[in-house]
PDB file of C-alpha atoms and ligand atoms in Angstrom:
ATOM      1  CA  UNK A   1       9.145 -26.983 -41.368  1.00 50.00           C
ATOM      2  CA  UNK A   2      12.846 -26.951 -39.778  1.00 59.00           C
ATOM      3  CA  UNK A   3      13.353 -26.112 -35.862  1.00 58.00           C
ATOM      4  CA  UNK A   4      15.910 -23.388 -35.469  1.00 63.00           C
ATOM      5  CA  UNK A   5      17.478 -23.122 -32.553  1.00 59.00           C
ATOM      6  CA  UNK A   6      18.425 -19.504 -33.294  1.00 60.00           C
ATOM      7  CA  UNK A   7      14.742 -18.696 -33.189  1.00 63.00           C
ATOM      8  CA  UNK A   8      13.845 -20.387 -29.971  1.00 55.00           C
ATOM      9  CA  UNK A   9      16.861 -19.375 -28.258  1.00 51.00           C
ATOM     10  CA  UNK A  10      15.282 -15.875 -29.125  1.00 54.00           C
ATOM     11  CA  UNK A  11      11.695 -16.465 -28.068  1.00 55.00           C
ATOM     12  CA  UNK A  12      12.849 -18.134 -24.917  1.00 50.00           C
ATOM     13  CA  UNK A  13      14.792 -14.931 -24.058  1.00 47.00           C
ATOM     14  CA  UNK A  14      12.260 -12.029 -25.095  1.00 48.00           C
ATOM     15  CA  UNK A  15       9.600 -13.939 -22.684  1.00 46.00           C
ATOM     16  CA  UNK A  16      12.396 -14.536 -19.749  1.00 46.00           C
ATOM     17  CA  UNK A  17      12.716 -10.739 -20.466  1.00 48.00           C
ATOM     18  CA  UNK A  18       9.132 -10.332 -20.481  1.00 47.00           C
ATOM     19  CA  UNK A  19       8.503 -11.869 -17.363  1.00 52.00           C
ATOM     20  CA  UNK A  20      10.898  -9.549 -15.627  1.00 70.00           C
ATOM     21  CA  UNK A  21       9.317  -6.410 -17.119  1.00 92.00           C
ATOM     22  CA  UNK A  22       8.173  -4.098 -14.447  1.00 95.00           C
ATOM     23  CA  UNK A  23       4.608  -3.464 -16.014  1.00 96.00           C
ATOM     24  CA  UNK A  24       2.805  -1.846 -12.356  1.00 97.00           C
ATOM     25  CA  UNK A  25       4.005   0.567  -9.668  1.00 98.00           C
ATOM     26  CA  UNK A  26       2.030   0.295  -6.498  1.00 98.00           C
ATOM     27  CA  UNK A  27       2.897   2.950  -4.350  1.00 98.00           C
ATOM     28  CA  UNK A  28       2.534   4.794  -1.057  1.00 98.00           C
ATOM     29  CA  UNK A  29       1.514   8.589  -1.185  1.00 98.00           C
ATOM     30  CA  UNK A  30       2.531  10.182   2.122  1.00 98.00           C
ATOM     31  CA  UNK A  31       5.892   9.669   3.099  1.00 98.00           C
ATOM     32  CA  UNK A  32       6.215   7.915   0.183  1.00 98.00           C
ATOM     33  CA  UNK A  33       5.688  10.024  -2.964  1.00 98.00           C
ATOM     34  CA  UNK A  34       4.735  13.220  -0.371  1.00 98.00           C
ATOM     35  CA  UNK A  35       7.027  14.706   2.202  1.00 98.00           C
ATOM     36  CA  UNK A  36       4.760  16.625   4.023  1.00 96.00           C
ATOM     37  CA  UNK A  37       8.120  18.286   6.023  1.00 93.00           C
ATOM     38  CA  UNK A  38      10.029  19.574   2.430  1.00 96.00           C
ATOM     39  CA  UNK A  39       9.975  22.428  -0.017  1.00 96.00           C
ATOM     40  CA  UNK A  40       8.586  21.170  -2.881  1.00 97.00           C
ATOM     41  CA  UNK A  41       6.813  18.432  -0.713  1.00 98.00           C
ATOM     42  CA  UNK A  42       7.360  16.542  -4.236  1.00 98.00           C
ATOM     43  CA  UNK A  43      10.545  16.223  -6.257  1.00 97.00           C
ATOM     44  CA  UNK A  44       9.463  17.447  -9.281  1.00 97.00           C
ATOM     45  CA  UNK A  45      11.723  14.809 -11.318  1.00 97.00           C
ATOM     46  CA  UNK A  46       9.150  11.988  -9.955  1.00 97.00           C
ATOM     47  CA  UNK A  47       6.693  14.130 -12.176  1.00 97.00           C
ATOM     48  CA  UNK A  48       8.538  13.754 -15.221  1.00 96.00           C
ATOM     49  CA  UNK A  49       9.790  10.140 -14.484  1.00 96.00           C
ATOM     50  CA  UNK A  50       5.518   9.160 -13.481  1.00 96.00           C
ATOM     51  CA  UNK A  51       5.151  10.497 -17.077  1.00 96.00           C
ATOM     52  CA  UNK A  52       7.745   8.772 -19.098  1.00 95.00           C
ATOM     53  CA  UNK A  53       6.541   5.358 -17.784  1.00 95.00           C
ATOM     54  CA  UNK A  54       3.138   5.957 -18.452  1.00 95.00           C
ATOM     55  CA  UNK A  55       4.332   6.593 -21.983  1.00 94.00           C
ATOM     56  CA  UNK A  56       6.095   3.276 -21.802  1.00 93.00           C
ATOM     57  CA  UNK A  57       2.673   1.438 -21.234  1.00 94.00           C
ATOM     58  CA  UNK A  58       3.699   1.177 -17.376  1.00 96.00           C
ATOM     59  CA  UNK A  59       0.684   1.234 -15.242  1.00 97.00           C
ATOM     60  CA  UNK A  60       0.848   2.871 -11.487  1.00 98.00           C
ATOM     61  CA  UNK A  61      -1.441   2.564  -8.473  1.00 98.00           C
ATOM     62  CA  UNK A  62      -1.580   4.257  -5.531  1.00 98.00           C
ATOM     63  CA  UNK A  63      -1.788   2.320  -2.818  1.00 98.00           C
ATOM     64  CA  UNK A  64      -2.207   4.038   0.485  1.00 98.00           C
ATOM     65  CA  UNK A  65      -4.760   4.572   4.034  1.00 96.00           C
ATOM     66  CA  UNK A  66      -5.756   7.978   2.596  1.00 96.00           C
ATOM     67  CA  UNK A  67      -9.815   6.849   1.554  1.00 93.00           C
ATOM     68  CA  UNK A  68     -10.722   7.829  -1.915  1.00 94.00           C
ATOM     69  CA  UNK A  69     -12.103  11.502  -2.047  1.00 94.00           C
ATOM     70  CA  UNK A  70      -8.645  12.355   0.301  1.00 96.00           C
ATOM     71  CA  UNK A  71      -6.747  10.487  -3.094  1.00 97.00           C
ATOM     72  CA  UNK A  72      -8.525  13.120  -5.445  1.00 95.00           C
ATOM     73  CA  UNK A  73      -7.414  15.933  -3.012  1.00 97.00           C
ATOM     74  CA  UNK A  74      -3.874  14.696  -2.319  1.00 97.00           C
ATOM     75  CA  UNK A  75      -2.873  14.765  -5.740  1.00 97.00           C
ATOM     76  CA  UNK A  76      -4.565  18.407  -6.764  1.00 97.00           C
ATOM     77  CA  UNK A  77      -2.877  19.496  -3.610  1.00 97.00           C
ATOM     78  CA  UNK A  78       1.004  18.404  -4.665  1.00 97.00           C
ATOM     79  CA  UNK A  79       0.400  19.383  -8.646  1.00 96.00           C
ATOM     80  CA  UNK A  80       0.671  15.285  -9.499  1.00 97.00           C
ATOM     81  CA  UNK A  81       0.633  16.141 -13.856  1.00 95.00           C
ATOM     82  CA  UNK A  82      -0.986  12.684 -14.317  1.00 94.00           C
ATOM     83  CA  UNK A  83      -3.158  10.289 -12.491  1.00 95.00           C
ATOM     84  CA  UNK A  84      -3.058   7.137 -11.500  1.00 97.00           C
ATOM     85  CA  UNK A  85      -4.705   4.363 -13.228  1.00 97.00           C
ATOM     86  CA  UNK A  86      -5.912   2.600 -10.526  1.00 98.00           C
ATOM     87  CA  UNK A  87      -5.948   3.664  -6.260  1.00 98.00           C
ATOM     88  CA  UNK A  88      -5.928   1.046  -3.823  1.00 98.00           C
ATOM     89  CA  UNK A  89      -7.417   3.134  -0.535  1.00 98.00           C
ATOM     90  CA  UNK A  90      -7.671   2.821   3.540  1.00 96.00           C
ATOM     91  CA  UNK A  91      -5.149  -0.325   2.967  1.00 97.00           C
ATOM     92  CA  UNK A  92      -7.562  -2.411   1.145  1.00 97.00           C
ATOM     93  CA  UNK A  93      -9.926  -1.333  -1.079  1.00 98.00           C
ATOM     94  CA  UNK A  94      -9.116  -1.605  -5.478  1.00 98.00           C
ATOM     95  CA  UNK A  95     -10.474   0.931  -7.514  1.00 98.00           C
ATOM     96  CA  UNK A  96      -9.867   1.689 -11.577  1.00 98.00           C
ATOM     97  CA  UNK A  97     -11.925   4.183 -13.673  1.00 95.00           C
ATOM     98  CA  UNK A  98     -14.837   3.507 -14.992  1.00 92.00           C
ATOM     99  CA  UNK A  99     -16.781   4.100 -18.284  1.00 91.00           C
ATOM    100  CA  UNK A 100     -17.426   8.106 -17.159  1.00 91.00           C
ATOM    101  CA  UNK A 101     -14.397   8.689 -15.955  1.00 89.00           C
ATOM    102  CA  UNK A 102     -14.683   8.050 -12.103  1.00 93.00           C
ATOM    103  CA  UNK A 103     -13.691   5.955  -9.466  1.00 97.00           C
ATOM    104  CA  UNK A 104     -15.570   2.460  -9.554  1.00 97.00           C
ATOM    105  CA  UNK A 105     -15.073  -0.752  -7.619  1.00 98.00           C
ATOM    106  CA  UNK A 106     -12.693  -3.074  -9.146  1.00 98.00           C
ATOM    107  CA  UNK A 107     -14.285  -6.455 -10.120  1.00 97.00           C
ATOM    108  CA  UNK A 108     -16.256  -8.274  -6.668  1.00 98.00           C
ATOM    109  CA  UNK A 109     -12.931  -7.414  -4.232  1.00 98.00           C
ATOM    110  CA  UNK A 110     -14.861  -4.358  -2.565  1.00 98.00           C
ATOM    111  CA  UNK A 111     -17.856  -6.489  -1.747  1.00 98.00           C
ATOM    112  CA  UNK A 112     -15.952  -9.116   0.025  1.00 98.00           C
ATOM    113  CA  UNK A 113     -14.414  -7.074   1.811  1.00 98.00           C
ATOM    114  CA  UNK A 114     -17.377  -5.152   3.703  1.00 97.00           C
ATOM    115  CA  UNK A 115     -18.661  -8.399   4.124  1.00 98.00           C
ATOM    116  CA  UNK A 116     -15.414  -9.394   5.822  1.00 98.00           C
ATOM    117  CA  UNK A 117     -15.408  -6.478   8.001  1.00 97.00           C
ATOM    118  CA  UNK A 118     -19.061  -6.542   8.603  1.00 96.00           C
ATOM    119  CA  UNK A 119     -18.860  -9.905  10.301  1.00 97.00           C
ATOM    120  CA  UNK A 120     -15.817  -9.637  12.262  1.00 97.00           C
ATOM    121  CA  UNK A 121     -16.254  -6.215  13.616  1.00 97.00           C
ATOM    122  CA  UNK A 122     -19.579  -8.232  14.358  1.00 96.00           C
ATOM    123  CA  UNK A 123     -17.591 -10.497  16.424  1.00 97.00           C
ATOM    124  CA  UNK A 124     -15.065  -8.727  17.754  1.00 97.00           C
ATOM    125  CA  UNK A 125     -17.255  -6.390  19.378  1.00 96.00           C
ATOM    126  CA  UNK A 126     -16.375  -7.154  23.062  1.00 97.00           C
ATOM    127  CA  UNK A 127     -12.547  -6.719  22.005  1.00 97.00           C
ATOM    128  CA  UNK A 128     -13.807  -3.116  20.713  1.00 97.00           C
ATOM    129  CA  UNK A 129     -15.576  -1.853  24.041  1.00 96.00           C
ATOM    130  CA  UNK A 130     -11.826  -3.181  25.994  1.00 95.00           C
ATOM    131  CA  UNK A 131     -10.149  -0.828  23.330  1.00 95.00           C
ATOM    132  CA  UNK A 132     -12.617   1.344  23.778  1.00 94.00           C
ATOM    133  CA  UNK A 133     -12.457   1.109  27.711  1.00 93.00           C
ATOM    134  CA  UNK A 134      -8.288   1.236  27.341  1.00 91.00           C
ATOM    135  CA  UNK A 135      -8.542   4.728  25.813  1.00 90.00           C
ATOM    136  CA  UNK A 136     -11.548   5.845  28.028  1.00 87.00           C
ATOM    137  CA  UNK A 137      -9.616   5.471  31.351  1.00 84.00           C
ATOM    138  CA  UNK A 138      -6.878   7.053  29.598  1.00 71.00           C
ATOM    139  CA  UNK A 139      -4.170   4.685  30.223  1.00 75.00           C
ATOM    140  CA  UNK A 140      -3.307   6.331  27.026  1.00 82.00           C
ATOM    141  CA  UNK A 141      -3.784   9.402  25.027  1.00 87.00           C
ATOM    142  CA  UNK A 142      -5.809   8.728  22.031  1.00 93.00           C
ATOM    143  CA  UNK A 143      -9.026  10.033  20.004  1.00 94.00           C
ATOM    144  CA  UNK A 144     -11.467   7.239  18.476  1.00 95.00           C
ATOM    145  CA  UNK A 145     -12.339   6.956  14.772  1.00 95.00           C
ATOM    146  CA  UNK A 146     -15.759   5.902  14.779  1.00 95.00           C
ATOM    147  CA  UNK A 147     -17.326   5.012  11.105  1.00 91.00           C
ATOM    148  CA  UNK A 148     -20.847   4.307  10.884  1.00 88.00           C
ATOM    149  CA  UNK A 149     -21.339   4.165  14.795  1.00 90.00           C
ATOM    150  CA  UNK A 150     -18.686   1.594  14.597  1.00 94.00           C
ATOM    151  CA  UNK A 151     -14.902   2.047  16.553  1.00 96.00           C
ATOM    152  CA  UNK A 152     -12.911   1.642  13.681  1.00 96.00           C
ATOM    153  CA  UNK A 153      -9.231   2.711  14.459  1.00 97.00           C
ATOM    154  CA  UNK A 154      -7.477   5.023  17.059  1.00 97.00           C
ATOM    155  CA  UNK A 155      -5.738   8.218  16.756  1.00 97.00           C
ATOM    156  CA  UNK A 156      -2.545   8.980  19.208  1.00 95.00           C
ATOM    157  CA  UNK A 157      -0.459  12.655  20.122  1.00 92.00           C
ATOM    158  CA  UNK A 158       2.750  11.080  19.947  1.00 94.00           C
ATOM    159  CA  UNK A 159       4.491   7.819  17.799  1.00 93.00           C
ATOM    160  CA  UNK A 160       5.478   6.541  21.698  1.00 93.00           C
ATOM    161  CA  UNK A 161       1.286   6.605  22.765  1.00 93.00           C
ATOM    162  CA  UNK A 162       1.019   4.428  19.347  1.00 95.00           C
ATOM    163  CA  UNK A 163       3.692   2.207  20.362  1.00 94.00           C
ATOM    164  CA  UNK A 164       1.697   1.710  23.562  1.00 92.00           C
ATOM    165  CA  UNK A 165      -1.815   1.623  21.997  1.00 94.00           C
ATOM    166  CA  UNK A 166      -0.062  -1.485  19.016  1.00 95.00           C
ATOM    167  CA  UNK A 167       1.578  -3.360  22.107  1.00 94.00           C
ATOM    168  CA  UNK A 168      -2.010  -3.571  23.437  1.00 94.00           C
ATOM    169  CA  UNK A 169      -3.688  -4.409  19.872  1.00 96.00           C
ATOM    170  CA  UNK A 170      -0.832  -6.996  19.626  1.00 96.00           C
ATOM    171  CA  UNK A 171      -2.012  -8.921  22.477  1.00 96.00           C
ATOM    172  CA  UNK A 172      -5.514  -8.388  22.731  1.00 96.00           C
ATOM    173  CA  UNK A 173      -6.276  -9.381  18.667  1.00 97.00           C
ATOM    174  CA  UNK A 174      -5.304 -12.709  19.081  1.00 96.00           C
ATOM    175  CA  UNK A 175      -8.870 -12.972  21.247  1.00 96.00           C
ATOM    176  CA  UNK A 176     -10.828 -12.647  17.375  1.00 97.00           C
ATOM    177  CA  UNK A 177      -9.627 -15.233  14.718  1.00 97.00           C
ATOM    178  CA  UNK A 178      -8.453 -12.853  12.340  1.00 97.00           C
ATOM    179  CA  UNK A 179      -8.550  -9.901  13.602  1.00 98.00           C
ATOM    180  CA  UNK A 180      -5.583  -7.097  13.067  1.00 97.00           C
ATOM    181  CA  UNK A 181      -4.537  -3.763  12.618  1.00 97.00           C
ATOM    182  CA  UNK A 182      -3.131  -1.387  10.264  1.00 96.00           C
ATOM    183  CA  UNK A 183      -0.515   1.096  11.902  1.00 95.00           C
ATOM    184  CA  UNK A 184       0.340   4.716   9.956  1.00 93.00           C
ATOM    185  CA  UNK A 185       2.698   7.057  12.318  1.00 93.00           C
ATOM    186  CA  UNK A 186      -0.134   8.282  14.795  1.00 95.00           C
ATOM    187  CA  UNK A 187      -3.076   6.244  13.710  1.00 96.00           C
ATOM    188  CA  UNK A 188      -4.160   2.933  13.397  1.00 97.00           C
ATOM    189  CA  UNK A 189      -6.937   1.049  11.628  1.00 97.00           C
ATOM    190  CA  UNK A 190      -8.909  -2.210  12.513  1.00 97.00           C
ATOM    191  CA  UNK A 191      -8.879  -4.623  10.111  1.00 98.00           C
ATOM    192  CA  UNK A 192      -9.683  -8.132   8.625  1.00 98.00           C
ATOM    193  CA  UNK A 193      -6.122  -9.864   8.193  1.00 97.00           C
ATOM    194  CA  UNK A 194      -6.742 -11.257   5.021  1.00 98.00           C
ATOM    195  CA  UNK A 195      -7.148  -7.721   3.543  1.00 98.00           C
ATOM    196  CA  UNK A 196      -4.189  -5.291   3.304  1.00 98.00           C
ATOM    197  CA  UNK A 197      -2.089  -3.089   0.900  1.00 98.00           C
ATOM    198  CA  UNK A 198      -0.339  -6.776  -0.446  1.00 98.00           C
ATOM    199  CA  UNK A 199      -3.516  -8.853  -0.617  1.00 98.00           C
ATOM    200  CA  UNK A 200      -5.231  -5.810  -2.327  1.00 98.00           C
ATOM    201  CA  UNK A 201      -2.390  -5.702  -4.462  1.00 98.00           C
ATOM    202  CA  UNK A 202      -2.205  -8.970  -5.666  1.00 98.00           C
ATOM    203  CA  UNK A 203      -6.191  -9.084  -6.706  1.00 98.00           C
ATOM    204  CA  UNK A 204      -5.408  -5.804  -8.876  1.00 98.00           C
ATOM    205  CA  UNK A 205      -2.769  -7.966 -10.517  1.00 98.00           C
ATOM    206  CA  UNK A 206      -5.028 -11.150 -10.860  1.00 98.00           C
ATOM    207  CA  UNK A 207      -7.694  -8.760 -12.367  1.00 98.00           C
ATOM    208  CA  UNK A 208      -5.248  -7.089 -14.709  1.00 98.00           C
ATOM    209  CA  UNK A 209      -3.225 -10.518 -15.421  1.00 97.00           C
ATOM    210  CA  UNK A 210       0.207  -9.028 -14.085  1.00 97.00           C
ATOM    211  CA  UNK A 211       2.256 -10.953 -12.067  1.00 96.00           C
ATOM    212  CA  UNK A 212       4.051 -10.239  -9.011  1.00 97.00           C
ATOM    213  CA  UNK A 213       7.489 -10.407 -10.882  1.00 96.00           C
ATOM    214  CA  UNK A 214       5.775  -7.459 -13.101  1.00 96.00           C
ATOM    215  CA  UNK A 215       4.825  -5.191  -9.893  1.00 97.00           C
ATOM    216  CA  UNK A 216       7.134  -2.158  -8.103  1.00 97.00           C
ATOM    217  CA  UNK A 217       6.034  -1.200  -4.761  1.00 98.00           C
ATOM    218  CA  UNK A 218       7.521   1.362  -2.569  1.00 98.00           C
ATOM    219  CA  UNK A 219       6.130   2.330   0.719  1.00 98.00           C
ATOM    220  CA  UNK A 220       7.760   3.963   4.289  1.00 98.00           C
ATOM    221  CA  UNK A 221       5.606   2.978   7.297  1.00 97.00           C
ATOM    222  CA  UNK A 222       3.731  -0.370   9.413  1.00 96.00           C
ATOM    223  CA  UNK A 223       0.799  -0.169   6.919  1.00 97.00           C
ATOM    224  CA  UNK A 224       3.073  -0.862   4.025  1.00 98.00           C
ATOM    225  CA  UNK A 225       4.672  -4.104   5.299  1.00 98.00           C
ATOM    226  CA  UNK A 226       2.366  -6.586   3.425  1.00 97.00           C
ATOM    227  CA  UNK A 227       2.775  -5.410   0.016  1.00 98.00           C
ATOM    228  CA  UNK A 228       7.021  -4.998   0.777  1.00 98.00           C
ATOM    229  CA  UNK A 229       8.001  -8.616   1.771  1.00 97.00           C
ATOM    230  CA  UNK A 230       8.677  -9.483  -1.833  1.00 97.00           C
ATOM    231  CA  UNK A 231       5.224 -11.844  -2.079  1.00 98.00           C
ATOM    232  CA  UNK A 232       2.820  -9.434  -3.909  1.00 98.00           C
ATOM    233  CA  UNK A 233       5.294  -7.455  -5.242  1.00 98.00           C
ATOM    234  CA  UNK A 234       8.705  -8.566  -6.923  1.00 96.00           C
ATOM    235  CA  UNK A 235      10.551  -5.198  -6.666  1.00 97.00           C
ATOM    236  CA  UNK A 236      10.090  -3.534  -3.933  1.00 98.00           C
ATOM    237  CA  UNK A 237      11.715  -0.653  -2.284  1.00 98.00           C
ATOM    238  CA  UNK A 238      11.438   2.389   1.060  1.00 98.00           C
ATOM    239  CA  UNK A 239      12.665   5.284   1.153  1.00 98.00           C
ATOM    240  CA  UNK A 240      15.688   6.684   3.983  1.00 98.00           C
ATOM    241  CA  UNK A 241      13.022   7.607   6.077  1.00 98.00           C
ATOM    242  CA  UNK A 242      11.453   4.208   5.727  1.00 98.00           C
ATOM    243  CA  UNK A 243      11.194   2.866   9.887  1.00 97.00           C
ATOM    244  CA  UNK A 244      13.267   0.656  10.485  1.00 97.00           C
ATOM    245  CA  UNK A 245      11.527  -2.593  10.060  1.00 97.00           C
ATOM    246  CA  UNK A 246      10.244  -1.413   6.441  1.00 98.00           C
ATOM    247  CA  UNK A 247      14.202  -1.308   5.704  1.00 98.00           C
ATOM    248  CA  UNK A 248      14.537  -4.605   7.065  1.00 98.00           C
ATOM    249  CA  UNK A 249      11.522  -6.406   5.333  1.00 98.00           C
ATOM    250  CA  UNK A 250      12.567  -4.603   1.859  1.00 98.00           C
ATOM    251  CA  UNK A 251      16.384  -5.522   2.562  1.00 98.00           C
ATOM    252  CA  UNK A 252      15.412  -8.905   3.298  1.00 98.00           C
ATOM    253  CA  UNK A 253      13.332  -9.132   0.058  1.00 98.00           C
ATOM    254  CA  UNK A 254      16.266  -8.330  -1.930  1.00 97.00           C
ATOM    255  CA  UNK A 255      15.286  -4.702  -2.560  1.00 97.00           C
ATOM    256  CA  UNK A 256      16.227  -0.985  -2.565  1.00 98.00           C
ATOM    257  CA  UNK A 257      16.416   1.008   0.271  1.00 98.00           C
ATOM    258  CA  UNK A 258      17.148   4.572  -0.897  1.00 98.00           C
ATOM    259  CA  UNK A 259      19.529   7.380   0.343  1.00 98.00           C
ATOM    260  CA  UNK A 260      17.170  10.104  -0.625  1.00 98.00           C
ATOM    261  CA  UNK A 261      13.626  10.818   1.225  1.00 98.00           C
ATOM    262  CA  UNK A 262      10.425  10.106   0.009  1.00 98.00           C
ATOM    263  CA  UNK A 263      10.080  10.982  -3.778  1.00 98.00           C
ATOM    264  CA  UNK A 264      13.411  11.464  -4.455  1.00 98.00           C
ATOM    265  CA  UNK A 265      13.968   7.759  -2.816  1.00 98.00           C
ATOM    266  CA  UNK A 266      11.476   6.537  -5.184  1.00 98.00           C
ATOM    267  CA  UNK A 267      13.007   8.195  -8.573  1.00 97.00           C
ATOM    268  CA  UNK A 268      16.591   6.571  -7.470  1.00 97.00           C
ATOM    269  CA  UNK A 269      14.915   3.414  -6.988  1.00 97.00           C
ATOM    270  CA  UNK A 270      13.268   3.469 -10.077  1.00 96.00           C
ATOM    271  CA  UNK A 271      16.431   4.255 -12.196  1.00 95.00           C
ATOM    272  CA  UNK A 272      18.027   1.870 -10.051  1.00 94.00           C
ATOM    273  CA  UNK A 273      15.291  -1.086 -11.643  1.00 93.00           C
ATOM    274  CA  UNK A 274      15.468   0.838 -15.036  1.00 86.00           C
ATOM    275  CA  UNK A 275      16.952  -1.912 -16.853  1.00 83.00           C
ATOM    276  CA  UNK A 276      13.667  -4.260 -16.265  1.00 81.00           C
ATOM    277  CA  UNK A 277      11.380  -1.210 -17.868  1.00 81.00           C
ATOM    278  CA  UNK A 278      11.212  -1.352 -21.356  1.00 70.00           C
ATOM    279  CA  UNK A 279      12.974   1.423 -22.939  1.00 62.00           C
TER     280      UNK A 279
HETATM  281 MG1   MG B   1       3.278   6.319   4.147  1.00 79.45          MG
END
């Protein structure tokens, strides 16, 4: 048998090609895909681009702090035409459909996690009474989310009260090894650090053997930093009303920050990758 160079010149190219497919969209919902503040709240030509990649064999997730009955209802509320394959929810959890139909855990990621958060919430519970205490004597104005009897984030009137509340978190966290926190606008969320929106992320790629040079994401706020920074996710991209350190973090990982809001943002950043989805 003779070695053409022809044909491995050609192989070597369709999987360098390959590689750089975009196979997996992880992205935000609100402020993302949903502008709560516009008429439609969705641009209607993210509908039609979600369904031409799905006919391409492109996979999306969403990967967001809504939890996963608030998924369901988010996307009968806005008229999504198709679902996702897989939702990633409160910044950490990895679901995909099971055999029926529904929402099932992901491989063993779920477990690990309440175990995480089991012990270190176990640990950290002097740092929650001082939270706890920090909001009581109102040095600031927030309402608790309890879980389970447990403190498990905070809930502000105004973005400046949050800004207050994270300046605290910043300082005080560093009391529990591995402690952090998840911000969103007004509320934040307690959290193990190995678990985010990126670790989550890359785990649904491990389990589905796509690579981070395969995966999209696109996200606006705090909570979406991990899965932006170009680690878990090759191609990454916010939209114009991104804050301002999102734009950074994306600019910095060599991706899109978009001129339009929310969905509209996300359908110019996807045409603006088109070339690495297969046509
Ligand atoms: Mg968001």
């Amino acid at each position: 048998m003779h070695f053409s160079w022809g044909k491995f010149v050609k192989t070597l190219a369709s999987q360098v090609n390959l590689s750089h497919m975009i196979r997996l969209l992880s992205t935000d919902f609100d402020g993302t895909l949903v502008d709560h503040f516009a008429i439609p709240p969705v641009d209607p030509a993210l509908f039609s681009m979600l369904e031409a990649l799905r006919g391409k064999g492109v996979h999306w997730a969403i990967n967001t702090g809504r939890d996963l009955p608030f998924v369901d209802e988010g996307l009968r509320e806005f008229g999504f035409p198709i679902e996702p394959d897989f939702v990633l929810t409160a910044e950490r959890e990895v679901f995909h459909r099971g055999p029926g139909g529904g929402w099932q855990d992901f491989g063993e990621w779920n477990q690990r996690c309440y175990r995480a958060h089991d012990a270190l919430f176990e640990q950290a519970s002097e740092l929650l009474t001082d939270i706890q205490c920090f909001v009581d004597e109102e040095r600031v104005e927030a309402n608790l989310i309890m879980e389970g009897g447990r403190l498990v984030g905070l809930a502000s009137e105004t973005e400046a009260e949050m800004d207050r509340i994270c300046a605290f978190l910043e300082v005080e966290r560093r009391r529990v090894p591995g402690f952090g926190f998840m911000r969103n606008t007004i509320w934040v969320r307690f959290c193990h650090e190995a678990y985010s929106k990126g670790t989550a992320l890359s785990e649904l790629g491990r389990l589905t053997g796509i690579g981070p040079d395969e995966i999209f994401a696109a996200g606006d706020h705090y909570n979406d930093l991990p899965m932006l920074d170009g680690v878990h996710a090759k191609w990454v991209m916010c939209p114009s009303n991104g804050v301002e350190v999102v734009q950074e973090v994306v600019r910095r990982a060599g991706g899109y920050v978009a001129k339009g809001r929310c969905s509209s943002g996300v359908v110019e950043a996807l045409n603006h990758f088109g070339a690495l989805i297969r046509g």
